[in-house]
Amino acid sequence: MSEIKCAFCKGTGKDSFDLLSALSICQVCGGTGKVEVKDPAIKCVFCGGTGVYPFNGRVTCTVCNGKGMVTVKSPTKECAKCKGTGAAKDSGLPCTKCGGKGVVHKA
Ligand SMILES: [Zn+2]
Ligand SMILES: [Zn+2]
Ligand SMILES: [Zn+2]
């Protein structure tokens, strides 16, 4: 496990979108500003590591759950379906083959 800075609140522990109030705590890290990810983890390509769902900038990324990093099964290779972007063509939803990670397990 690695401890990383919470991407969704940028380590502040506060809800950066003021969804409830400016004083509310970040729902991803619970206010600590830090989250744990299982190794090996890579930057979430779907949200670009921001932890924010790219098509609705006020909710957490569904691929990394707001952490900005996702755990992968190594060794990995680029997902042929989304060409490593993590996004399904047209729909804007996470790629169904790699789950939005942009890489798949290299069997
Ligand atoms: Zn947070
Ligand atoms: Zn993400
Ligand atoms: Zn894919």
PDB file of C-alpha atoms and ligand atoms in Angstrom:
ATOM      1  CA  MET A   1       0.000   0.000   0.000  1.00  0.00           C
ATOM      2  CA  SER A   2       1.126   3.509  -0.709  1.00  0.00           C
ATOM      3  CA  GLU A   3      -0.142   6.634   0.910  1.00  0.00           C
ATOM      4  CA  ILE A   4      -0.734   9.414  -1.582  1.00  0.00           C
ATOM      5  CA  LYS A   5      -2.145  12.894  -1.513  1.00  0.00           C
ATOM      6  CA  CYS A   6      -5.872  12.872  -2.096  1.00  0.00           C
ATOM      7  CA  ALA A   7      -6.358  14.090  -5.659  1.00  0.00           C
ATOM      8  CA  PHE A   8      -9.966  15.133  -5.270  1.00  0.00           C
ATOM      9  CA  CYS A   9      -9.287  17.756  -2.588  1.00  0.00           C
ATOM     10  CA  LYS A  10      -5.623  18.226  -3.526  1.00  0.00           C
ATOM     11  CA  GLY A  11      -4.618  17.206  -0.049  1.00  0.00           C
ATOM     12  CA  THR A  12      -6.624  19.882   1.749  1.00  0.00           C
ATOM     13  CA  GLY A  13      -9.155  17.483   3.254  1.00  0.00           C
ATOM     14  CA  LYS A  14     -11.929  19.918   2.365  1.00  0.00           C
ATOM     15  CA  ASP A  15     -14.660  19.478  -0.168  1.00  0.00           C
ATOM     16  CA  SER A  16     -13.199  21.623  -2.908  1.00  0.00           C
ATOM     17  CA  PHE A  17     -16.513  21.996  -4.709  1.00  0.00           C
ATOM     18  CA  ASP A  18     -18.507  23.283  -1.770  1.00  0.00           C
ATOM     19  CA  LEU A  19     -21.211  20.770  -2.490  1.00  0.00           C
ATOM     20  CA  LEU A  20     -22.671  21.011   0.954  1.00  0.00           C
ATOM     21  CA  SER A  21     -20.770  23.830   2.547  1.00  0.00           C
ATOM     22  CA  ALA A  22     -17.309  25.284   2.383  1.00  0.00           C
ATOM     23  CA  LEU A  23     -16.558  23.557   5.647  1.00  0.00           C
ATOM     24  CA  SER A  24     -17.549  20.080   4.620  1.00  0.00           C
ATOM     25  CA  ILE A  25     -14.862  17.475   4.483  1.00  0.00           C
ATOM     26  CA  CYS A  26     -13.671  15.690   1.404  1.00  0.00           C
ATOM     27  CA  GLN A  27     -15.726  12.568   0.793  1.00  0.00           C
ATOM     28  CA  VAL A  28     -12.787  10.737  -0.744  1.00  0.00           C
ATOM     29  CA  CYS A  29     -10.237  10.967   2.056  1.00  0.00           C
ATOM     30  CA  GLY A  30     -12.599  11.740   4.902  1.00  0.00           C
ATOM     31  CA  GLY A  31     -10.798  14.974   5.659  1.00  0.00           C
ATOM     32  CA  THR A  32      -7.310  13.606   6.138  1.00  0.00           C
ATOM     33  CA  GLY A  33      -5.990  14.816   2.776  1.00  0.00           C
ATOM     34  CA  LYS A  34      -4.434  11.426   2.192  1.00  0.00           C
ATOM     35  CA  VAL A  35      -5.618   8.196   0.669  1.00  0.00           C
ATOM     36  CA  GLU A  36      -4.140   4.745   0.374  1.00  0.00           C
ATOM     37  CA  VAL A  37      -3.788   2.833  -2.860  1.00  0.00           C
ATOM     38  CA  LYS A  38      -2.690  -0.700  -3.384  1.00  0.00           C
ATOM     39  CA  ASP A  39       0.565  -1.131  -5.281  1.00  0.00           C
ATOM     40  CA  PRO A  40       1.297  -1.122  -8.122  1.00  0.00           C
ATOM     41  CA  ALA A  41      -0.700   2.001  -8.910  1.00  0.00           C
ATOM     42  CA  ILE A  42      -0.623   4.291 -11.910  1.00  0.00           C
ATOM     43  CA  LYS A  43      -2.061   7.706 -12.555  1.00  0.00           C
ATOM     44  CA  CYS A  44      -5.698   7.458 -13.539  1.00  0.00           C
ATOM     45  CA  VAL A  45      -5.806   8.328 -17.237  1.00  0.00           C
ATOM     46  CA  PHE A  46      -9.555   8.752 -17.266  1.00  0.00           C
ATOM     47  CA  CYS A  47      -9.465  11.858 -15.061  1.00  0.00           C
ATOM     48  CA  GLY A  48      -5.828  12.711 -15.725  1.00  0.00           C
ATOM     49  CA  GLY A  49      -4.995  12.149 -12.092  1.00  0.00           C
ATOM     50  CA  THR A  50      -7.326  14.888 -10.835  1.00  0.00           C
ATOM     51  CA  GLY A  51      -9.794  12.545  -9.149  1.00  0.00           C
ATOM     52  CA  VAL A  52     -12.626  14.478 -10.749  1.00  0.00           C
ATOM     53  CA  TYR A  53     -15.009  12.919 -13.223  1.00  0.00           C
ATOM     54  CA  PRO A  54     -14.090  14.649 -16.491  1.00  0.00           C
ATOM     55  CA  PHE A  55     -17.600  15.152 -17.838  1.00  0.00           C
ATOM     56  CA  ASN A  56     -19.173  16.420 -14.673  1.00  0.00           C
ATOM     57  CA  GLY A  57     -16.578  18.342 -12.758  1.00  0.00           C
ATOM     58  CA  ARG A  58     -18.274  18.085  -9.400  1.00  0.00           C
ATOM     59  CA  VAL A  59     -18.292  14.377  -8.755  1.00  0.00           C
ATOM     60  CA  THR A  60     -15.527  11.895  -8.109  1.00  0.00           C
ATOM     61  CA  CYS A  61     -14.002   9.984 -10.961  1.00  0.00           C
ATOM     62  CA  THR A  62     -15.667   6.591 -11.120  1.00  0.00           C
ATOM     63  CA  VAL A  63     -12.460   4.867 -12.189  1.00  0.00           C
ATOM     64  CA  CYS A  64     -10.180   5.887  -9.313  1.00  0.00           C
ATOM     65  CA  ASN A  65     -12.924   6.881  -6.867  1.00  0.00           C
ATOM     66  CA  GLY A  66     -11.378  10.316  -6.548  1.00  0.00           C
ATOM     67  CA  LYS A  67      -7.917   9.166  -5.594  1.00  0.00           C
ATOM     68  CA  GLY A  68      -6.260  10.053  -8.886  1.00  0.00           C
ATOM     69  CA  MET A  69      -4.398   6.737  -8.897  1.00  0.00           C
ATOM     70  CA  VAL A  70      -5.595   3.276  -9.797  1.00  0.00           C
ATOM     71  CA  THR A  71      -4.214  -0.114  -8.918  1.00  0.00           C
ATOM     72  CA  VAL A  72      -3.222  -2.229 -11.882  1.00  0.00           C
ATOM     73  CA  LYS A  73      -2.224  -5.813 -12.320  1.00  0.00           C
ATOM     74  CA  SER A  74       1.311  -5.862 -13.635  1.00  0.00           C
ATOM     75  CA  PRO A  75       2.660  -6.516 -16.150  1.00  0.00           C
ATOM     76  CA  THR A  76       0.331  -4.283 -18.113  1.00  0.00           C
ATOM     77  CA  LYS A  77      -0.081  -3.374 -21.725  1.00  0.00           C
ATOM     78  CA  GLU A  78      -2.000  -0.602 -23.406  1.00  0.00           C
ATOM     79  CA  CYS A  79      -5.681  -1.308 -23.796  1.00  0.00           C
ATOM     80  CA  ALA A  80      -6.323  -1.883 -27.488  1.00  0.00           C
ATOM     81  CA  LYS A  81      -9.951  -0.876 -27.246  1.00  0.00           C
ATOM     82  CA  CYS A  82      -9.473   2.690 -25.974  1.00  0.00           C
ATOM     83  CA  LYS A  83      -5.836   3.005 -27.059  1.00  0.00           C
ATOM     84  CA  GLY A  84      -4.784   3.883 -23.565  1.00  0.00           C
ATOM     85  CA  THR A  85      -7.180   6.794 -23.064  1.00  0.00           C
ATOM     86  CA  GLY A  86      -9.425   4.924 -20.635  1.00  0.00           C
ATOM     87  CA  ALA A  87     -12.529   6.401 -22.229  1.00  0.00           C
ATOM     88  CA  ALA A  88     -14.990   4.659 -24.481  1.00  0.00           C
ATOM     89  CA  LYS A  89     -15.473   6.348 -27.814  1.00  0.00           C
ATOM     90  CA  ASP A  90     -18.528   8.633 -28.048  1.00  0.00           C
ATOM     91  CA  SER A  91     -20.158   7.784 -24.735  1.00  0.00           C
ATOM     92  CA  GLY A  92     -17.608   9.468 -22.492  1.00  0.00           C
ATOM     93  CA  LEU A  93     -17.904   6.562 -20.107  1.00  0.00           C
ATOM     94  CA  PRO A  94     -14.967   4.518 -18.894  1.00  0.00           C
ATOM     95  CA  CYS A  95     -13.788   1.929 -21.391  1.00  0.00           C
ATOM     96  CA  THR A  96     -15.521  -1.370 -20.763  1.00  0.00           C
ATOM     97  CA  LYS A  97     -12.449  -3.439 -21.508  1.00  0.00           C
ATOM     98  CA  CYS A  98      -9.954  -1.833 -19.128  1.00  0.00           C
ATOM     99  CA  GLY A  99     -12.448  -0.216 -16.789  1.00  0.00           C
ATOM    100  CA  GLY A 100     -11.041   3.224 -17.580  1.00  0.00           C
ATOM    101  CA  LYS A 101      -7.470   2.497 -16.580  1.00  0.00           C
ATOM    102  CA  GLY A 102      -6.101   2.595 -20.121  1.00  0.00           C
ATOM    103  CA  VAL A 103      -4.113  -0.573 -19.534  1.00  0.00           C
ATOM    104  CA  VAL A 104      -4.991  -4.219 -19.226  1.00  0.00           C
ATOM    105  CA  HIS A 105      -3.219  -7.125 -17.661  1.00  0.00           C
ATOM    106  CA  LYS A 106      -0.695  -8.609 -20.011  1.00  0.00           C
ATOM    107  CA  ALA A 107      -1.437 -12.293 -19.900  1.00  0.00           C
TER     108      ALA A 107
HETATM  109 ZN    ZN B   1      -9.649  14.402  -0.129  1.00  0.00          ZN
HETATM  110 ZN    ZN B   2      -9.721   8.949 -12.055  1.00  0.00          ZN
HETATM  111 ZN    ZN B   3      -9.632   0.536 -22.490  1.00  0.00          ZN
END
